[in-house]
Amino acid sequence: MRPLAEVAGINPDTYSPKDKWAFVNYLDTSSITNGVMSDIQLINPDTEKLPSRARRIVKANDIVYSTVRPNQLHFGIISNPLDNMLASTGFAVIRSKYDYISSPYIYHFLTSPDFIEKMQQLAEQSTSTFPSVKPSDIGTCLIPCADEAEMLDITDKINGMYALVSANHQENKRLAALRDTLLPKLMNGEIDVSAVKI
């Protein structure tokens, strides 16, 4: 067992308005639930006010984990982030330090029912307005770690499972878009299916 902060960076990169990005793709805590993203706001800082909480820089394979009300499951792995992606400071952004301890492995640990319950209990003891934990609370949690060779084997298996989950999500999105395109045409008669035999 090792503290998470030993194997992963917690909030490793912070955006400053001095960086002057031409645009920002902003992820709020309510926009991701149990690994599924629903909405990302495209913001032009020259013409729109950037939310003050838009500070956590997100890179490929970072984990975003909401520190507010952990039992609401606002977390996910950002496998393919958009350009100039920022997450709310309501997230802890977690980035693995080692290839043999992959993001899916860490994510699997962080999203286990036992860990979520532990974080929720800790959040309910907080003195802040909403039940919340600090990123340092997550960093001090112990994560199971074997030797490097065994971890590589475990990581390979978990990465394969999460790659399949990701591919299924992408296929579901593609099929939903196809349905949304074809169904109106079917309903208004643009597509004739009378000759199709079922």
PDB file of C-alpha atoms in Angstrom:
ATOM      1  CA  MET A   1       0.000   0.000   0.000  1.00  0.00           C
ATOM      2  CA  ARG A   2       1.249   3.473  -0.881  1.00  0.00           C
ATOM      3  CA  PRO A   3      -0.259   6.940  -0.433  1.00  0.00           C
ATOM      4  CA  LEU A   4      -1.906   8.031  -3.666  1.00  0.00           C
ATOM      5  CA  ALA A   5       0.210  11.214  -3.701  1.00  0.00           C
ATOM      6  CA  GLU A   6       3.334   9.029  -4.036  1.00  0.00           C
ATOM      7  CA  VAL A   7       2.135   7.417  -7.258  1.00  0.00           C
ATOM      8  CA  ALA A   8       0.096  10.272  -8.756  1.00  0.00           C
ATOM      9  CA  GLY A   9       0.241  14.032  -8.988  1.00  0.00           C
ATOM     10  CA  ILE A  10      -2.756  15.818  -7.475  1.00  0.00           C
ATOM     11  CA  ASN A  11      -3.632  19.036  -9.366  1.00  0.00           C
ATOM     12  CA  PRO A  12      -0.259  19.072 -11.155  1.00  0.00           C
ATOM     13  CA  ASP A  13      -0.975  22.011 -13.515  1.00  0.00           C
ATOM     14  CA  THR A  14      -2.814  25.266 -12.863  1.00  0.00           C
ATOM     15  CA  TYR A  15      -4.011  27.766 -15.452  1.00  0.00           C
ATOM     16  CA  SER A  16      -3.376  31.459 -14.966  1.00  0.00           C
ATOM     17  CA  PRO A  17      -5.196  34.222 -16.876  1.00  0.00           C
ATOM     18  CA  LYS A  18      -1.680  35.420 -17.753  1.00  0.00           C
ATOM     19  CA  ASP A  19      -1.424  32.327 -19.997  1.00  0.00           C
ATOM     20  CA  LYS A  20      -3.965  34.074 -22.269  1.00  0.00           C
ATOM     21  CA  TRP A  21      -5.393  31.065 -24.066  1.00  0.00           C
ATOM     22  CA  ALA A  22      -7.410  32.065 -27.146  1.00  0.00           C
ATOM     23  CA  PHE A  23     -10.207  29.706 -26.040  1.00  0.00           C
ATOM     24  CA  VAL A  24     -10.994  27.351 -23.184  1.00  0.00           C
ATOM     25  CA  ASN A  25     -12.966  24.100 -23.076  1.00  0.00           C
ATOM     26  CA  TYR A  26     -14.337  24.150 -19.533  1.00  0.00           C
ATOM     27  CA  LEU A  27     -15.550  21.125 -17.572  1.00  0.00           C
ATOM     28  CA  ASP A  28     -17.697  21.843 -14.517  1.00  0.00           C
ATOM     29  CA  THR A  29     -18.316  19.243 -11.806  1.00  0.00           C
ATOM     30  CA  SER A  30     -21.952  18.722 -12.847  1.00  0.00           C
ATOM     31  CA  SER A  31     -20.887  17.968 -16.436  1.00  0.00           C
ATOM     32  CA  ILE A  32     -19.459  14.511 -15.757  1.00  0.00           C
ATOM     33  CA  THR A  33     -21.063  11.661 -13.837  1.00  0.00           C
ATOM     34  CA  ASN A  34     -19.689   8.178 -13.391  1.00  0.00           C
ATOM     35  CA  GLY A  35     -17.318   8.552 -16.325  1.00  0.00           C
ATOM     36  CA  VAL A  36     -19.831  10.040 -18.782  1.00  0.00           C
ATOM     37  CA  MET A  37     -19.413  13.667 -19.928  1.00  0.00           C
ATOM     38  CA  SER A  38     -22.587  15.562 -20.777  1.00  0.00           C
ATOM     39  CA  ASP A  39     -21.449  19.095 -21.512  1.00  0.00           C
ATOM     40  CA  ILE A  40     -18.288  21.127 -22.037  1.00  0.00           C
ATOM     41  CA  GLN A  41     -18.473  24.908 -22.306  1.00  0.00           C
ATOM     42  CA  LEU A  42     -16.425  26.539 -25.078  1.00  0.00           C
ATOM     43  CA  ILE A  43     -15.371  29.949 -23.763  1.00  0.00           C
ATOM     44  CA  ASN A  44     -13.545  32.796 -25.500  1.00  0.00           C
ATOM     45  CA  PRO A  45     -11.823  34.709 -22.652  1.00  0.00           C
ATOM     46  CA  ASP A  46     -11.555  37.831 -24.827  1.00  0.00           C
ATOM     47  CA  THR A  47     -15.330  38.182 -25.110  1.00  0.00           C
ATOM     48  CA  GLU A  48     -16.699  36.037 -22.267  1.00  0.00           C
ATOM     49  CA  LYS A  49     -15.925  35.903 -18.566  1.00  0.00           C
ATOM     50  CA  LEU A  50     -13.966  32.793 -17.685  1.00  0.00           C
ATOM     51  CA  PRO A  51     -15.377  31.207 -14.504  1.00  0.00           C
ATOM     52  CA  SER A  52     -13.081  31.873 -11.548  1.00  0.00           C
ATOM     53  CA  ARG A  53     -13.066  28.118 -10.853  1.00  0.00           C
ATOM     54  CA  ALA A  54     -11.690  27.274 -14.331  1.00  0.00           C
ATOM     55  CA  ARG A  55      -8.125  26.605 -13.183  1.00  0.00           C
ATOM     56  CA  ARG A  56      -7.268  22.886 -13.350  1.00  0.00           C
ATOM     57  CA  ILE A  57      -5.403  22.014 -16.573  1.00  0.00           C
ATOM     58  CA  VAL A  58      -6.487  18.618 -17.942  1.00  0.00           C
ATOM     59  CA  LYS A  59      -4.204  16.411 -20.036  1.00  0.00           C
ATOM     60  CA  ALA A  60      -4.658  13.000 -21.652  1.00  0.00           C
ATOM     61  CA  ASN A  61      -5.546  10.232 -19.189  1.00  0.00           C
ATOM     62  CA  ASP A  62      -6.043  12.585 -16.242  1.00  0.00           C
ATOM     63  CA  ILE A  63      -8.682  11.597 -13.715  1.00  0.00           C
ATOM     64  CA  VAL A  64     -11.105  14.291 -12.578  1.00  0.00           C
ATOM     65  CA  TYR A  65     -12.658  13.582  -9.182  1.00  0.00           C
ATOM     66  CA  SER A  66     -15.141  15.973  -7.589  1.00  0.00           C
ATOM     67  CA  THR A  67     -14.203  16.921  -4.049  1.00  0.00           C
ATOM     68  CA  VAL A  68     -17.782  18.052  -3.305  1.00  0.00           C
ATOM     69  CA  ARG A  69     -20.337  15.399  -2.334  1.00  0.00           C
ATOM     70  CA  PRO A  70     -18.321  12.361  -3.521  1.00  0.00           C
ATOM     71  CA  ASN A  71     -21.453  10.184  -3.400  1.00  0.00           C
ATOM     72  CA  GLN A  72     -22.832  12.068  -6.438  1.00  0.00           C
ATOM     73  CA  LEU A  73     -20.194  10.287  -8.588  1.00  0.00           C
ATOM     74  CA  HIS A  74     -18.888  13.334 -10.480  1.00  0.00           C
ATOM     75  CA  PHE A  75     -15.694  11.717 -11.734  1.00  0.00           C
ATOM     76  CA  GLY A  76     -14.126  10.279 -14.880  1.00  0.00           C
ATOM     77  CA  ILE A  77     -10.984   9.612 -16.907  1.00  0.00           C
ATOM     78  CA  ILE A  78     -10.353  12.190 -19.620  1.00  0.00           C
ATOM     79  CA  SER A  79      -8.741   9.921 -22.221  1.00  0.00           C
ATOM     80  CA  ASN A  80      -8.887  12.389 -25.116  1.00  0.00           C
ATOM     81  CA  PRO A  81      -9.194  15.914 -23.741  1.00  0.00           C
ATOM     82  CA  LEU A  82     -10.171  18.778 -25.997  1.00  0.00           C
ATOM     83  CA  ASP A  83      -7.571  21.449 -26.684  1.00  0.00           C
ATOM     84  CA  ASN A  84      -7.118  23.997 -23.886  1.00  0.00           C
ATOM     85  CA  MET A  85      -9.221  21.975 -21.478  1.00  0.00           C
ATOM     86  CA  LEU A  86      -9.730  23.276 -17.961  1.00  0.00           C
ATOM     87  CA  ALA A  87     -11.626  21.669 -15.110  1.00  0.00           C
ATOM     88  CA  SER A  88     -13.262  23.345 -12.158  1.00  0.00           C
ATOM     89  CA  THR A  89     -11.346  23.714  -8.906  1.00  0.00           C
ATOM     90  CA  GLY A  90     -14.201  21.589  -7.532  1.00  0.00           C
ATOM     91  CA  PHE A  91     -12.244  18.661  -8.992  1.00  0.00           C
ATOM     92  CA  ALA A  92      -9.041  17.067  -7.889  1.00  0.00           C
ATOM     93  CA  VAL A  93      -7.137  16.308 -11.103  1.00  0.00           C
ATOM     94  CA  ILE A  94      -5.113  13.140 -10.625  1.00  0.00           C
ATOM     95  CA  ARG A  95      -2.261  12.179 -12.954  1.00  0.00           C
ATOM     96  CA  SER A  96      -0.278   8.942 -12.635  1.00  0.00           C
ATOM     97  CA  LYS A  97       3.477   9.374 -12.197  1.00  0.00           C
ATOM     98  CA  TYR A  98       4.330   5.886 -13.494  1.00  0.00           C
ATOM     99  CA  ASP A  99       3.520   3.906 -16.647  1.00  0.00           C
ATOM    100  CA  TYR A 100       3.107   0.730 -14.621  1.00  0.00           C
ATOM    101  CA  ILE A 101       0.420   2.322 -12.414  1.00  0.00           C
ATOM    102  CA  SER A 102      -2.056   3.460 -15.038  1.00  0.00           C
ATOM    103  CA  SER A 103      -4.902   5.951 -14.776  1.00  0.00           C
ATOM    104  CA  PRO A 104      -7.513   3.182 -15.214  1.00  0.00           C
ATOM    105  CA  TYR A 105      -5.955   1.296 -12.276  1.00  0.00           C
ATOM    106  CA  ILE A 106      -6.073   4.384 -10.045  1.00  0.00           C
ATOM    107  CA  TYR A 107      -9.572   5.254 -11.311  1.00  0.00           C
ATOM    108  CA  HIS A 108     -10.788   1.730 -10.536  1.00  0.00           C
ATOM    109  CA  PHE A 109      -9.598   2.196  -6.957  1.00  0.00           C
ATOM    110  CA  LEU A 110     -11.025   5.728  -6.567  1.00  0.00           C
ATOM    111  CA  THR A 111     -14.459   4.709  -7.849  1.00  0.00           C
ATOM    112  CA  SER A 112     -14.901   1.610  -5.711  1.00  0.00           C
ATOM    113  CA  PRO A 113     -17.973   1.770  -3.446  1.00  0.00           C
ATOM    114  CA  ASP A 114     -15.800   1.483  -0.317  1.00  0.00           C
ATOM    115  CA  PHE A 115     -13.602   4.418  -1.314  1.00  0.00           C
ATOM    116  CA  ILE A 116     -16.583   6.594  -2.284  1.00  0.00           C
ATOM    117  CA  GLU A 117     -18.254   5.828   1.054  1.00  0.00           C
ATOM    118  CA  LYS A 118     -15.045   6.694   2.906  1.00  0.00           C
ATOM    119  CA  MET A 119     -14.762  10.017   1.021  1.00  0.00           C
ATOM    120  CA  GLN A 120     -18.441  10.829   1.657  1.00  0.00           C
ATOM    121  CA  GLN A 121     -18.064  10.182   5.386  1.00  0.00           C
ATOM    122  CA  LEU A 122     -15.006  12.435   5.440  1.00  0.00           C
ATOM    123  CA  ALA A 123     -16.866  15.096   3.426  1.00  0.00           C
ATOM    124  CA  GLU A 124     -19.749  15.127   5.889  1.00  0.00           C
ATOM    125  CA  GLN A 125     -17.302  16.008   8.679  1.00  0.00           C
ATOM    126  CA  SER A 126     -16.074  19.089   6.821  1.00  0.00           C
ATOM    127  CA  THR A 127     -16.836  22.601   8.017  1.00  0.00           C
ATOM    128  CA  SER A 128     -17.374  24.003   4.505  1.00  0.00           C
ATOM    129  CA  THR A 129     -20.774  25.010   3.101  1.00  0.00           C
ATOM    130  CA  PHE A 130     -21.138  21.725   1.195  1.00  0.00           C
ATOM    131  CA  PRO A 131     -19.889  18.281   2.246  1.00  0.00           C
ATOM    132  CA  SER A 132     -16.436  18.158   0.668  1.00  0.00           C
ATOM    133  CA  VAL A 133     -12.960  16.727   0.937  1.00  0.00           C
ATOM    134  CA  LYS A 134      -9.639  18.393   0.230  1.00  0.00           C
ATOM    135  CA  PRO A 135      -7.388  17.160  -2.597  1.00  0.00           C
ATOM    136  CA  SER A 136      -4.823  16.366   0.107  1.00  0.00           C
ATOM    137  CA  ASP A 137      -7.373  13.999   1.737  1.00  0.00           C
ATOM    138  CA  ILE A 138      -7.461  12.016  -1.507  1.00  0.00           C
ATOM    139  CA  GLY A 139      -3.666  12.135  -1.766  1.00  0.00           C
ATOM    140  CA  THR A 140      -3.153  10.580   1.671  1.00  0.00           C
ATOM    141  CA  CYS A 141      -5.397   7.580   0.921  1.00  0.00           C
ATOM    142  CA  LEU A 142      -3.519   4.321   0.587  1.00  0.00           C
ATOM    143  CA  ILE A 143      -3.719   2.542  -2.759  1.00  0.00           C
ATOM    144  CA  PRO A 144      -2.781  -1.137  -3.215  1.00  0.00           C
ATOM    145  CA  CYS A 145       0.504  -1.445  -5.133  1.00  0.00           C
ATOM    146  CA  ALA A 146       2.475  -4.595  -5.908  1.00  0.00           C
ATOM    147  CA  ASP A 147       5.976  -4.755  -7.399  1.00  0.00           C
ATOM    148  CA  GLU A 148       6.512  -3.228 -10.840  1.00  0.00           C
ATOM    149  CA  ALA A 149       6.274  -6.499 -12.819  1.00  0.00           C
ATOM    150  CA  GLU A 150       2.993  -7.497 -11.171  1.00  0.00           C
ATOM    151  CA  MET A 151       1.599  -3.983 -11.527  1.00  0.00           C
ATOM    152  CA  LEU A 152       2.386  -4.043 -15.266  1.00  0.00           C
ATOM    153  CA  ASP A 153       0.374  -7.249 -15.612  1.00  0.00           C
ATOM    154  CA  ILE A 154      -2.558  -5.816 -13.620  1.00  0.00           C
ATOM    155  CA  THR A 155      -2.375  -2.537 -15.545  1.00  0.00           C
ATOM    156  CA  ASP A 156      -2.477  -4.344 -18.915  1.00  0.00           C
ATOM    157  CA  LYS A 157      -5.660  -6.182 -17.911  1.00  0.00           C
ATOM    158  CA  ILE A 158      -7.422  -3.107 -16.496  1.00  0.00           C
ATOM    159  CA  ASN A 159      -6.367  -0.931 -19.452  1.00  0.00           C
ATOM    160  CA  GLY A 160      -7.905  -3.500 -21.813  1.00  0.00           C
ATOM    161  CA  MET A 161     -11.212  -3.435 -19.922  1.00  0.00           C
ATOM    162  CA  TYR A 162     -11.364   0.370 -19.861  1.00  0.00           C
ATOM    163  CA  ALA A 163     -10.447   0.590 -23.560  1.00  0.00           C
ATOM    164  CA  LEU A 164     -13.442  -1.659 -24.299  1.00  0.00           C
ATOM    165  CA  VAL A 165     -15.710   0.511 -22.105  1.00  0.00           C
ATOM    166  CA  SER A 166     -14.492   3.623 -23.939  1.00  0.00           C
ATOM    167  CA  ALA A 167     -15.072   2.008 -27.349  1.00  0.00           C
ATOM    168  CA  ASN A 168     -18.610   1.034 -26.293  1.00  0.00           C
ATOM    169  CA  HIS A 169     -19.346   4.620 -25.186  1.00  0.00           C
ATOM    170  CA  GLN A 170     -18.135   5.933 -28.551  1.00  0.00           C
ATOM    171  CA  GLU A 171     -20.257   3.385 -30.434  1.00  0.00           C
ATOM    172  CA  ASN A 172     -23.307   4.316 -28.329  1.00  0.00           C
ATOM    173  CA  LYS A 173     -22.787   7.994 -29.202  1.00  0.00           C
ATOM    174  CA  ARG A 174     -22.447   7.156 -32.897  1.00  0.00           C
ATOM    175  CA  LEU A 175     -25.618   5.052 -32.862  1.00  0.00           C
ATOM    176  CA  ALA A 176     -27.551   7.740 -30.965  1.00  0.00           C
ATOM    177  CA  ALA A 177     -26.499  10.352 -33.553  1.00  0.00           C
ATOM    178  CA  LEU A 178     -27.542   8.017 -36.376  1.00  0.00           C
ATOM    179  CA  ARG A 179     -30.912   7.418 -34.689  1.00  0.00           C
ATOM    180  CA  ASP A 180     -31.438  11.163 -34.225  1.00  0.00           C
ATOM    181  CA  THR A 181     -30.698  11.726 -37.919  1.00  0.00           C
ATOM    182  CA  LEU A 182     -32.804   8.876 -39.317  1.00  0.00           C
ATOM    183  CA  LEU A 183     -35.847   8.881 -37.033  1.00  0.00           C
ATOM    184  CA  PRO A 184     -37.270  12.270 -38.143  1.00  0.00           C
ATOM    185  CA  LYS A 185     -36.807  11.248 -41.782  1.00  0.00           C
ATOM    186  CA  LEU A 186     -38.582   7.972 -41.105  1.00  0.00           C
ATOM    187  CA  MET A 187     -41.438   9.739 -39.306  1.00  0.00           C
ATOM    188  CA  ASN A 188     -42.065  12.290 -42.091  1.00  0.00           C
ATOM    189  CA  GLY A 189     -41.832   9.724 -44.887  1.00  0.00           C
ATOM    190  CA  GLU A 190     -38.481  10.751 -46.363  1.00  0.00           C
ATOM    191  CA  ILE A 191     -37.320   7.162 -45.856  1.00  0.00           C
ATOM    192  CA  ASP A 192     -39.532   4.356 -47.144  1.00  0.00           C
ATOM    193  CA  VAL A 193     -39.111   1.076 -45.287  1.00  0.00           C
ATOM    194  CA  SER A 194     -42.239  -0.632 -46.624  1.00  0.00           C
ATOM    195  CA  ALA A 195     -40.150  -3.090 -48.653  1.00  0.00           C
ATOM    196  CA  VAL A 196     -38.047  -4.177 -45.680  1.00  0.00           C
ATOM    197  CA  LYS A 197     -38.868  -7.694 -44.538  1.00  0.00           C
ATOM    198  CA  ILE A 198     -38.501  -8.402 -40.845  1.00  0.00           C
TER     199      ILE A 198
END
